[in-house]
XYZ file of C-alpha atoms in Angstrom:
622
model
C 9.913 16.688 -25.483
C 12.850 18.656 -27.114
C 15.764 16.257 -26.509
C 19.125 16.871 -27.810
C 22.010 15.003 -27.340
C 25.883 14.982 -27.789
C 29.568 13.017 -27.565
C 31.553 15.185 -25.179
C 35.456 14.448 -24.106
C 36.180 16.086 -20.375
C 38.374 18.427 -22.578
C 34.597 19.421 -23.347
C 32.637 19.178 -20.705
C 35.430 21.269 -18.802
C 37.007 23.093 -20.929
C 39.740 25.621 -20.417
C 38.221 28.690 -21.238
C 34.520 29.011 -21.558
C 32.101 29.704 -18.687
C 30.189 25.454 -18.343
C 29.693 25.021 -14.797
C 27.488 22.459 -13.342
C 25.457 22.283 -9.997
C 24.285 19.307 -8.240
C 20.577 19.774 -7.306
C 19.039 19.405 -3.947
C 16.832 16.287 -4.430
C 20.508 14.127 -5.393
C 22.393 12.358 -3.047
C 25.564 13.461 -1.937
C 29.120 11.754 -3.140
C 28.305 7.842 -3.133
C 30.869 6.208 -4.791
C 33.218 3.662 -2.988
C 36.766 2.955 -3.455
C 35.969 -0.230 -6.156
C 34.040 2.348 -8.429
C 36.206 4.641 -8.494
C 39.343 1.876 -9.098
C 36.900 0.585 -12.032
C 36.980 4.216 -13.702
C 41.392 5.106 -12.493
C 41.360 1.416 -14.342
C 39.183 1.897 -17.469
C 41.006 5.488 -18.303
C 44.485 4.141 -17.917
C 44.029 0.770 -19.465
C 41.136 0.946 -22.097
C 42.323 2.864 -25.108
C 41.641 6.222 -26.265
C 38.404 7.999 -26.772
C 36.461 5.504 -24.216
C 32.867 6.132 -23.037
C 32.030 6.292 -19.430
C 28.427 6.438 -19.802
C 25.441 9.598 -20.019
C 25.568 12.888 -18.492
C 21.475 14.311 -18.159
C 21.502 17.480 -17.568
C 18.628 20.383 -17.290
C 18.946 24.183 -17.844
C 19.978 25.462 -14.403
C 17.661 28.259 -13.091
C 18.615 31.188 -10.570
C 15.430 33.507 -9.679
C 13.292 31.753 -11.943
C 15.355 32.742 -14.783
C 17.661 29.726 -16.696
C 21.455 30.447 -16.395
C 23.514 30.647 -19.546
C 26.062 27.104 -20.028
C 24.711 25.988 -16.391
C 23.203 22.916 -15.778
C 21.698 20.902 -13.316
C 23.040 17.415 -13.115
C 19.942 14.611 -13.525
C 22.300 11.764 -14.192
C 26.280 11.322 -13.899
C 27.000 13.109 -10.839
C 29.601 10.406 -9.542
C 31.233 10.446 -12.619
C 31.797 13.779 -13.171
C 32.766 14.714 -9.379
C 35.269 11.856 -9.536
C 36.560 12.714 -12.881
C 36.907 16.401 -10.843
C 38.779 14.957 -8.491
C 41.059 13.057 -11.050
C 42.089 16.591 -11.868
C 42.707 18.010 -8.542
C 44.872 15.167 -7.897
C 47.106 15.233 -10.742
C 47.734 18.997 -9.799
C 49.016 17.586 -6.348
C 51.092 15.012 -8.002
C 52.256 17.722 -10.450
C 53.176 19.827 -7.859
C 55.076 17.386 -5.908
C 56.969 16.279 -9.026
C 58.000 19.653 -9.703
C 59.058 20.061 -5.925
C 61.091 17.648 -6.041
C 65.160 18.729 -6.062
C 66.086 16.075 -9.624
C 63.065 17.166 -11.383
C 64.847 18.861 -14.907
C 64.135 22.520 -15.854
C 61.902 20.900 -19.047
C 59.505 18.725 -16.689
C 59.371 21.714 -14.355
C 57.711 23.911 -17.362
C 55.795 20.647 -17.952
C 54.304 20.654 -15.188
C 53.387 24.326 -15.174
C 51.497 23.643 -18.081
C 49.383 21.220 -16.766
C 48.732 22.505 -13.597
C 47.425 25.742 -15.333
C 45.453 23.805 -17.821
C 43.550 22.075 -14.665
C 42.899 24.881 -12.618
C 41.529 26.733 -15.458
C 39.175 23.607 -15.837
C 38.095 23.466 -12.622
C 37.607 27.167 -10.688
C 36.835 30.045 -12.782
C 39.065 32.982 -10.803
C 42.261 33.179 -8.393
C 40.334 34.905 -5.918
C 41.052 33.234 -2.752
C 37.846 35.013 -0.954
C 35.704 34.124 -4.120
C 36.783 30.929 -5.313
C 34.053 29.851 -7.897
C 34.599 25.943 -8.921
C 33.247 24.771 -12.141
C 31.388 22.492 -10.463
C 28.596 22.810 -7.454
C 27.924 19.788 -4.908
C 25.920 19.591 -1.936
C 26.486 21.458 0.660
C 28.272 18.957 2.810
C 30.640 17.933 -0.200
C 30.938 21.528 -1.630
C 32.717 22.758 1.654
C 35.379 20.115 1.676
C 35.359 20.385 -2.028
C 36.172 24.433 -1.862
C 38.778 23.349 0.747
C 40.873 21.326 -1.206
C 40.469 23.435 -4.237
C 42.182 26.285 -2.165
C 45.637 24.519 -3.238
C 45.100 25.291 -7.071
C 46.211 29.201 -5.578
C 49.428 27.503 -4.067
C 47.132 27.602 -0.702
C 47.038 25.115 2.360
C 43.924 23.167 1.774
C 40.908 24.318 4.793
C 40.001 22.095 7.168
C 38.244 18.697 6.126
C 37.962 16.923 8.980
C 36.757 12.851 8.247
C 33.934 13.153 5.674
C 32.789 10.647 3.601
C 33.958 12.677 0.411
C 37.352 13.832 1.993
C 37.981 10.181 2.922
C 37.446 8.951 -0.715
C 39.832 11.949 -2.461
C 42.492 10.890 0.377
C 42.311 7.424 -1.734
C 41.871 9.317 -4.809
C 45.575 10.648 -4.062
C 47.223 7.446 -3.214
C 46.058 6.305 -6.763
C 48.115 8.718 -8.045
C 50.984 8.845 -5.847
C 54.936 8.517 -7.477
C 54.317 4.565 -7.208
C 52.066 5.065 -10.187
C 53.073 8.387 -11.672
C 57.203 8.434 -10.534
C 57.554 11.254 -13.994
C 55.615 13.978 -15.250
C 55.467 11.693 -18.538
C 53.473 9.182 -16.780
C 51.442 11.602 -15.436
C 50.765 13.910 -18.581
C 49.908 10.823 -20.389
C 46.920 9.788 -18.301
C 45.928 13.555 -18.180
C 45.415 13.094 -21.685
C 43.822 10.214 -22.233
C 41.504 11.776 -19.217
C 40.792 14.396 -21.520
C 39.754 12.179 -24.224
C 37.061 10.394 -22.311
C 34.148 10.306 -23.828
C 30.453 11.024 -22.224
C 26.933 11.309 -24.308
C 25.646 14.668 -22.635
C 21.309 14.778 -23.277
C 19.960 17.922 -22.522
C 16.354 18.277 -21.423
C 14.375 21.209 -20.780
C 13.319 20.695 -17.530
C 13.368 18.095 -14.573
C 10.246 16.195 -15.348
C 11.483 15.425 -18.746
C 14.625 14.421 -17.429
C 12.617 11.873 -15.093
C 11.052 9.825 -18.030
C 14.185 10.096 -20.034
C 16.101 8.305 -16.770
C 13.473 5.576 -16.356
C 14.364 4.320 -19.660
C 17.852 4.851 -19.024
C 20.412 1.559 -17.912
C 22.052 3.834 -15.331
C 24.768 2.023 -13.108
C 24.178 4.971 -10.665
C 21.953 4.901 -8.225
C 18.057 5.613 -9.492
C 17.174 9.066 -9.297
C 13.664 8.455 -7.812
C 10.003 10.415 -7.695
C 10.553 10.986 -4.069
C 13.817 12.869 -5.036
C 12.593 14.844 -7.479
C 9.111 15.998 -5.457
C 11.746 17.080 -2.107
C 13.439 19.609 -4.933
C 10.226 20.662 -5.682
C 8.885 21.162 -2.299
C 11.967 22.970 -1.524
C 11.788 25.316 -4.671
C 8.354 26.340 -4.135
C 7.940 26.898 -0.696
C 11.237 29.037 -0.843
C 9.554 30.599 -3.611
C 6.280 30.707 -2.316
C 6.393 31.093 1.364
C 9.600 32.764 1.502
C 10.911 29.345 4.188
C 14.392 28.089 4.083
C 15.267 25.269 2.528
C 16.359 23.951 5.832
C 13.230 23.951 7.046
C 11.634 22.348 4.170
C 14.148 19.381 4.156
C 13.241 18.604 7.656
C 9.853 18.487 7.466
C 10.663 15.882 4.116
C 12.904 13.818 6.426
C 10.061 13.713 9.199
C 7.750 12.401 6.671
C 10.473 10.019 5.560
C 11.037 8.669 8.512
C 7.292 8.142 9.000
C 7.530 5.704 6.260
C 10.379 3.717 6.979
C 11.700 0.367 8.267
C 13.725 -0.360 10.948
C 15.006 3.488 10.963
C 15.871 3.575 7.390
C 14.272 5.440 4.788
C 12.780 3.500 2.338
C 12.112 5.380 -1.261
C 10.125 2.127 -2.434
C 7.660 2.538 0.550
C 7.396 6.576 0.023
C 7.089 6.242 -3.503
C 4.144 3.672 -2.792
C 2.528 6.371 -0.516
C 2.956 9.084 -3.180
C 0.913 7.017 -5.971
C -1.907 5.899 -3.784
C -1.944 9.515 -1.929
C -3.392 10.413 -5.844
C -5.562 8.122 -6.266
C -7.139 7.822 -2.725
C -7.609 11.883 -1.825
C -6.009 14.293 -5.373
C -7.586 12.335 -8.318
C -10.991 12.665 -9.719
C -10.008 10.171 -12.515
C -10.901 6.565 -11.850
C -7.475 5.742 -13.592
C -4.446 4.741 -11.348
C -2.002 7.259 -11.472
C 1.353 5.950 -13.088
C 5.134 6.894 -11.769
C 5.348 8.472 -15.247
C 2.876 11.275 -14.723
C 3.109 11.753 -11.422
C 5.718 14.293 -11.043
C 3.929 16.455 -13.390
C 0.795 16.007 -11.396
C 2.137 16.429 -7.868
C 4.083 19.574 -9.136
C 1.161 21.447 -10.607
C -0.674 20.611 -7.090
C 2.295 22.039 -4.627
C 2.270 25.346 -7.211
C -1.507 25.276 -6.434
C -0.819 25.208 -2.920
C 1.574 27.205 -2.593
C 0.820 29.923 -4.995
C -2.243 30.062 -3.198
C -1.301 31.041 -0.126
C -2.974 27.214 1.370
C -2.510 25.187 4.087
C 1.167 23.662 4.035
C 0.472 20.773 1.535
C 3.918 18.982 2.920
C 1.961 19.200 6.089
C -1.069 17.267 4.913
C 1.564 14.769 2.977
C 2.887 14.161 6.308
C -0.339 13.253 8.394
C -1.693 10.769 5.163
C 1.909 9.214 5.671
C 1.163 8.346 8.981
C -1.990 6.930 7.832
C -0.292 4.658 5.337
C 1.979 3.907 8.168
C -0.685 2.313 9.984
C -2.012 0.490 6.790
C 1.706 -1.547 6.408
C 2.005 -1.779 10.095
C 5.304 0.285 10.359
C 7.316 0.335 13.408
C 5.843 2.759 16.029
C 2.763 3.642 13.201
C 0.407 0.625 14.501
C -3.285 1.450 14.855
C -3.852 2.632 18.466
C -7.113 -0.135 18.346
C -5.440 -3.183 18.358
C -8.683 -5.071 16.210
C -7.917 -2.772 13.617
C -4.419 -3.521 13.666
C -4.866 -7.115 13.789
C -6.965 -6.446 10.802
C -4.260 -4.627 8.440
C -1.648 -6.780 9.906
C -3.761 -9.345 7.914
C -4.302 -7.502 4.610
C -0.685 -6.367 4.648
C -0.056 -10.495 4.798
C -2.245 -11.119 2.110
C -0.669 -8.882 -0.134
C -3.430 -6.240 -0.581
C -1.881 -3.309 -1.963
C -4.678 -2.533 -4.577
C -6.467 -2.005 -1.352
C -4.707 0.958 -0.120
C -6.368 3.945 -1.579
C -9.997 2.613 -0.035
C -7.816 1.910 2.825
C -6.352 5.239 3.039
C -10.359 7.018 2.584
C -11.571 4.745 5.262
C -8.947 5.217 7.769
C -8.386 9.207 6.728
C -11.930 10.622 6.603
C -13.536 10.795 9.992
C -16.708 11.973 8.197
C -17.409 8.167 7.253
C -18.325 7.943 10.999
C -16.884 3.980 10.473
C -15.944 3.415 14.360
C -18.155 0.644 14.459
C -18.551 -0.935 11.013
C -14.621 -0.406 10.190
C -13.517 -3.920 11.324
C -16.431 -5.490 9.537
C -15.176 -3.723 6.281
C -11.547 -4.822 6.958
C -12.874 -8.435 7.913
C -14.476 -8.612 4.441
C -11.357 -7.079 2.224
C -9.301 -10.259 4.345
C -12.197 -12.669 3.146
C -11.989 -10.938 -0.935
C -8.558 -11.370 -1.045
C -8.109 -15.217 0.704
C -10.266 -15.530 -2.098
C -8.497 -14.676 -5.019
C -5.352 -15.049 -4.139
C -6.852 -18.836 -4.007
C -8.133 -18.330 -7.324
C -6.323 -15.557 -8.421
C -9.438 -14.204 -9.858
C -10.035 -11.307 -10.468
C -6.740 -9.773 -11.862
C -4.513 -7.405 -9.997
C -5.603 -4.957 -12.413
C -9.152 -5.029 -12.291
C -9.293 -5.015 -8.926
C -7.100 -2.155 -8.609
C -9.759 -0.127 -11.518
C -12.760 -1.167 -8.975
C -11.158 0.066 -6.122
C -10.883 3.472 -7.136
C -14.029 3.751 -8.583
C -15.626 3.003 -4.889
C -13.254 5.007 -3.214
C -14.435 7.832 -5.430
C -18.431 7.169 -4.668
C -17.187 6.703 -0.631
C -15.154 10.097 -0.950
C -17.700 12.202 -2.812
C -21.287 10.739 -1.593
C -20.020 10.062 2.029
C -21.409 6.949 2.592
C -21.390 6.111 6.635
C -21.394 2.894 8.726
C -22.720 0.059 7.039
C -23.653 1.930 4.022
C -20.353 1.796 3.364
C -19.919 -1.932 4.125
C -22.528 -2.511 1.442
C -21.259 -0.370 -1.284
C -18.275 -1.656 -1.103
C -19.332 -5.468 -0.673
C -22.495 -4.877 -3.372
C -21.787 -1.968 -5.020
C -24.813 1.416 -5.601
C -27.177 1.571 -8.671
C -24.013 1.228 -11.624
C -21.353 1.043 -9.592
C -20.957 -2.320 -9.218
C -19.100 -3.686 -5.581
C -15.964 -6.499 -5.343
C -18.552 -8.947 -4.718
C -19.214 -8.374 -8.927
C -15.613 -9.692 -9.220
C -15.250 -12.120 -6.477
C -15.723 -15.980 -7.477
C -18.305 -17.832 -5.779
C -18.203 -20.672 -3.135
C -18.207 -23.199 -6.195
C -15.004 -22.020 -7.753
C -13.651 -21.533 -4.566
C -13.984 -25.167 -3.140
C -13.302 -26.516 -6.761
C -9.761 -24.698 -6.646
C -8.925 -25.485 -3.563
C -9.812 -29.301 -4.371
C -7.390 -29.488 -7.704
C -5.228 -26.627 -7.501
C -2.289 -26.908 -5.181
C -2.108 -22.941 -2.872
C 1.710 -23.806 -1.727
C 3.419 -22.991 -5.274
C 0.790 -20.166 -5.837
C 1.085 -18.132 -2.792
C 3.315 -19.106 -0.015
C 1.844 -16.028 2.536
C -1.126 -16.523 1.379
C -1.110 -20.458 2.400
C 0.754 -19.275 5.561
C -1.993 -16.986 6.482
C -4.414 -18.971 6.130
C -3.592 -22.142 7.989
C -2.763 -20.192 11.005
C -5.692 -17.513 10.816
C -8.107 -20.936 10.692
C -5.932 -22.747 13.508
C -7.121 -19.557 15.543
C -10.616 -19.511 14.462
C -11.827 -23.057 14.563
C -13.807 -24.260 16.871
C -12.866 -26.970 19.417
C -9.071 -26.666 21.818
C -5.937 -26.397 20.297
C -2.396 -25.940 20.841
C -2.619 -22.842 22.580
C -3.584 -22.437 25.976
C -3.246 -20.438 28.975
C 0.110 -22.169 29.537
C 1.283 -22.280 25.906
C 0.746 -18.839 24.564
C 0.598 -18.011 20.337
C 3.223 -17.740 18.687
C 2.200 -18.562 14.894
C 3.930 -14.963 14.123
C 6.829 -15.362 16.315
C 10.440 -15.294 14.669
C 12.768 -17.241 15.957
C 15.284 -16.155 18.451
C 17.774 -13.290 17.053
C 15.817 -13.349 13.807
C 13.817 -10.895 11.557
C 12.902 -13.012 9.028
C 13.239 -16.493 10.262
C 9.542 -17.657 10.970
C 9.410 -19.928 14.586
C 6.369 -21.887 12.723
C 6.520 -22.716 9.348
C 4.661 -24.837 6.708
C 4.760 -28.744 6.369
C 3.909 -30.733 3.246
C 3.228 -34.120 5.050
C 3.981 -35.970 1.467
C 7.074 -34.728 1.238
C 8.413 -32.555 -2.002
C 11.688 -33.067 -3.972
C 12.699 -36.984 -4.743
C 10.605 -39.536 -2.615
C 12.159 -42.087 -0.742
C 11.327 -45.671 -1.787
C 9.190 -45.746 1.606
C 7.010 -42.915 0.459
C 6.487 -43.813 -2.879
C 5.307 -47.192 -2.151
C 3.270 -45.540 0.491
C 1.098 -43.405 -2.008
C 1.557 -45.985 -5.070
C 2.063 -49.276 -3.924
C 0.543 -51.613 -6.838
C 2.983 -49.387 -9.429
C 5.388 -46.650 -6.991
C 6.872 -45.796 -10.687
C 3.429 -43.907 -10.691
C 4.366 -41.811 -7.617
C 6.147 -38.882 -9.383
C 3.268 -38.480 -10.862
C 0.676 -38.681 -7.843
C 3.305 -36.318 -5.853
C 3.215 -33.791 -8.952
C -0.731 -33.943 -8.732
C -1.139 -33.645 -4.865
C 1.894 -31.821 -3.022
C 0.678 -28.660 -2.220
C -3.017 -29.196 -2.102
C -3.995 -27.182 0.930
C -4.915 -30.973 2.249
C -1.340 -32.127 2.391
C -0.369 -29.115 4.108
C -0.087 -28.505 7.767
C 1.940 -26.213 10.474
C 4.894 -26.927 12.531
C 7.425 -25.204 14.929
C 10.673 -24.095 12.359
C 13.137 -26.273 14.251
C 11.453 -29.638 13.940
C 12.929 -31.126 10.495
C 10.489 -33.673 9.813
C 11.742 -33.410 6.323
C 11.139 -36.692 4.020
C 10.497 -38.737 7.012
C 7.700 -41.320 7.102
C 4.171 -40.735 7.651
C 4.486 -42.474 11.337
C 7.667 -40.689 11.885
C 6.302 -37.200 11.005
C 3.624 -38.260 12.883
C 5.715 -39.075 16.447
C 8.573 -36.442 16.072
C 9.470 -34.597 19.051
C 11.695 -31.823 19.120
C 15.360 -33.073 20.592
C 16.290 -30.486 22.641
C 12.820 -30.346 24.653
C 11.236 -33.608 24.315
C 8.097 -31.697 22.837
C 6.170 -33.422 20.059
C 6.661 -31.116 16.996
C 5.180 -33.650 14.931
C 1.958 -34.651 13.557
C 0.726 -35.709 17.040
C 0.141 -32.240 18.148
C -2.694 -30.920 19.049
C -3.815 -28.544 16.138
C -6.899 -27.902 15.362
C -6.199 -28.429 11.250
C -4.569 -32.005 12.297
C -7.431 -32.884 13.517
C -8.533 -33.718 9.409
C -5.730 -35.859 8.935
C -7.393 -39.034 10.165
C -10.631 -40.211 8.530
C -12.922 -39.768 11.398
C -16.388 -40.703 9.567
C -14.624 -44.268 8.731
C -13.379 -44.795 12.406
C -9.734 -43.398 11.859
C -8.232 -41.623 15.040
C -4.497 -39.903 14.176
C -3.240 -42.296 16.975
C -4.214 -45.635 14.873
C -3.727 -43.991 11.249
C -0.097 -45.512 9.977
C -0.404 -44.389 5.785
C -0.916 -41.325 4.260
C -2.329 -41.168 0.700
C -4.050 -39.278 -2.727
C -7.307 -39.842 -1.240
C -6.219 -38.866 2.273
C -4.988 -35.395 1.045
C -8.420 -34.980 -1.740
C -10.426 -36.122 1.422
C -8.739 -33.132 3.427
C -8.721 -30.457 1.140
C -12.596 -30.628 0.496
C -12.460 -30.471 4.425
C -10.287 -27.595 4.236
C -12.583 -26.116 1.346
C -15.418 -26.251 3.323
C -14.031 -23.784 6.095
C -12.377 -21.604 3.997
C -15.949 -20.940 1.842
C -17.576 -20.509 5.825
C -14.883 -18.572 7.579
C -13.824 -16.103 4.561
C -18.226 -15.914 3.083
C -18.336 -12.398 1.340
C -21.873 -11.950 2.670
């Protein structure tokens, strides 16, 4: 990667005479900065002393027709500074201008302020044609017209119409910074013009865009990230205007359908697309049984649009946009649920459990109706739910390796075409070498032995959640739901997105015991307490559910036990009728939860080998 790299001032970067000009690419956002940023740089130029850095400036050679474009670039990195440092400019023109308007204004400043103002517009447009006005520097389209507009004043013009943009808005504050309150005298003026000028910046040239990526991964920016999902929308746009002769305009809608496939709550989300890029590769591009990396991925996706394109193909944005709403239906988007609502239950649950190493086999299963999986697909998904309550009990195997195993059956699915429960069992046991998760999975043993010593709360709180409701549901025997109490273990409650209705109880409570609950679980030596707490808090057997609002807190064992909720009369507590409370009492020595007063070590060891025992039956790998 030929790199180069040098200290520029903005006498430098836009200089007086020499053709630099600089255009902001298609894949950037437009003009983001807010009024504090741009008081932290008015405040850092005036106040800081001479000769102070700003930050980087990545650029790439800037290409018309294929062909790069002599002292133009294409701005990677730095955009906000240097349209803001533009602006600076344009504004101390205006102030100039009104200085030398004004009636007391000596014959000395007037000439002053001739000087500058011809110095800045020399820095910033390249001619005085009105009709051709050429600015130094190119923005978006949006910005660029309001830009031109109030550019037309550097040829003693009436700036065009700007109407209430974003980017007119923020120069309209731009120009109250440097209104006669701060600058009354050209002196004032000239001298932050020249300590403007003396700015420093550390321009690093590139030679092309997917160079400039890596180099801005490393990079501490205090921009915002350019991102793989901006750079592939320039590409897309470059080569099927190339290509396909289709307007860009065209080509950016068809991006933002397929961003707003992938997106929360109407917002685009660049985490979630990027996601869908990377697992796009390895579930239907790659032949490798590597996991493609954000690093080599824009190289990768822009030799494959070329092919497409150059080829005269199907639209590949067009296929992009139908796997998206695959991977919609995968993380349960808004509006992009499974139309079969047992699938969808299904992925609701591996989207719980934190599954993502799952998504390329996900994204074959659900994407390739050659598989002919109508029938065996929820016995597949049913099994992924069971692998991964299992290790993220045990949290065996490692992320890693399961993510390497994945891709290796996807590969033998994709290219052998296994069908119904052939599929099941290559995936469960794996074909001749090709060893399934089952290989990787730990048996009932470990499983029962973890969930017997380890605690689940403080190793996955989802996880923990998922399961105590997913076995309220399944157990056998009458619970707390009913015809006239319907489920609502995945409600939120009211005006709330993230505020669960039902949450998770640790019936010996966490934090600093009272002195009731520590002689409860110690009483021959409740110094020993800490100690049993540390051991025994968030075993699965001390765990239990209850509706958000009750607060049962550090209350007593009996107390927990007889809560109702205030404002209903409800019992919230202990006392109701769950299925996984029905453990808490020691049945086989006569115990009923009515009679049982204490709550112990032994009573939460007893439970979690109860607990064990489901888990191994209801989430069995075979």
């Amino acid at each position: 990667m030929d790199i180069t790299s040098e200290t520029r001032t903005i006498d430098q970067l836009v200089p007086i005479s020499g053709s630099d000009s600089y255009f902001i690419p298609l894949y950037q956002r437009n003009y983001s900065w807010k009024n504090e940023q741009i008081d932290q740089l008015f405040a850092d130029i005036r106040y800081e002393d001479e000769n102070y850095y700003v930050g980087n400036l990545l650029v790439v050679p800037h290409e018309q027709q294929g062909k790069n474009i002599p002292d133009a670039y294409d701005v990677i990195d730095g955009q906000q500074r240097l349209t803001t440092v533009s602006l600076f400019l344009l504004a101390i023109w205006q102030r100039a201008q009104e200085i030398s308007n004004d009636e007391n204004t000596s014959r000395d400043d007037i000439m002053k302020t001739g000087t500058i103002q011809s110095d800045i517009k020399r820095r910033l447009i390249f001619n005085n044609s009105d009709d051709a006005l050429e600015p130094r520097l190119h923005l978006l389209e949006e910005d660029d017209t309001v830009y031109r507009s109030l550019l037309r004043v550097l040829n003693r013009n009436e700036p065009g119409r700007t109407g209430r943009t974003a980017f007119a808005k923020r120069y309209g504050y731009i120009r109250k910074l440097f209104g006669a309150d701060a600058f009354p005298t050209i002196g004032e003026l000239d001298k932050f013009y020249e300590k403007l000028l003396k700015v420093t910046i550390l321009r690093i040239h590139v030679p092309d865009v997917t160079d400039a990526f890596n180099v801005f991964s490393s990079m501490n920016s205090k921009g915002l990230p350019l991102t793989l999902v901006d750079l592939l929308k320039a590409e897309f746009i470059s080569d099927a205007g190339e290509y396909l002769d289709r307007k860009a305009e065209e080509t950016t809608n068809q991006w933002i359908a397929l961003s707003e496939t992938l997106s929360r709550d109407g917002e685009p989300d660049t985490g979630i697309t990027t996601q869908f890029l990377l697992n796009n590769w390895d579930a239907f591009e790659s032949e490798d049984n590597r996991s493609i990396t954000k690093s080599s991925a824009l190289k990768l996706y822009r030799s494959r649009i070329r092919q497409y394109y150059s080829e005269k193909r199907s639209d590949y944005l067009s296929i992009l946009q139908e796997r998206a709403g695959i991977y919609a239906q995968i993380l349960c988007l808004p509006e992009h649920e499974h139309h079969d609502q047992t699938i969808a239950k299904r992925l609701k649950a591996l989207v719980q459990l934190e599954s993502t190493q799952s998504y390329p086999l996900l994204m074959e299963l659900l994407g390739d109706p050659g598989l002919e999986l109508e029938d065996t697909l929820p016995q597949i998904l049913d099994y992924l739910i069971a692998f991964y309550v299992r290790r993220n009990i045990t949290l065996v195997p490692k992320s890693s390796n399961i993510r390497a195993r994945i891709i290796r059956l996807t590969r033998e699915l994709k290219q052998h075409k296994y069908t119904g429960i052939a599929a099941l069992n290559l995936i469960r046991n794996g074909e001749g070498d090709i060893q399934g998760l089952n290989a990787i999975s730990v048996d009932d043993n470990v499983l029962r032995t973890t969930l017997c010593t380890q605690g689940i709360y403080d190793k996955n709180k989802a996880t923990t959640r998922f399961v105590l409701i997913d076995l309220e549901r399944r157990l056998p025997g009458e619970g707390i739901v009913s015809k006239a109490r319907p489920d609502t273990f995945d409600d939120f409650v009211k005006n709330s997105t993230k505020q669960r209705r039902w949450s998770i109880e640790h019936i010996l409570p966490e934090g600093n015991l009272p002195d009731t609950w520590n002689n409860a679980i110690s009483p021959d030596n409740p110094d020993q307490a800490k100690e049993i707490q540390a051991e025994c808090v968030h075993l699965i057997g001390n765990l239990t559910l209850t509706p958000y609002n009750s607060e049962l807190g550090q209350r007593t064992f009996d107390e927990k036990k007889r809560y109702k909720d205030p404002t209903s009369s409800d019992i919230t507590g202990l006392a109701m009728p769950l299925k996984i409370n029905v453990s808490i009492p020691d049945v086989e020595n006569g115990e009923t939860l009515e009679s049982k007063t204490t709550w112990t070590a032994d009573d939460i060891k007893r439970r979690s080998a109860w607990f064990a025992d489901q888990i191994a039956q209801l989430y069995s790998l075979n």
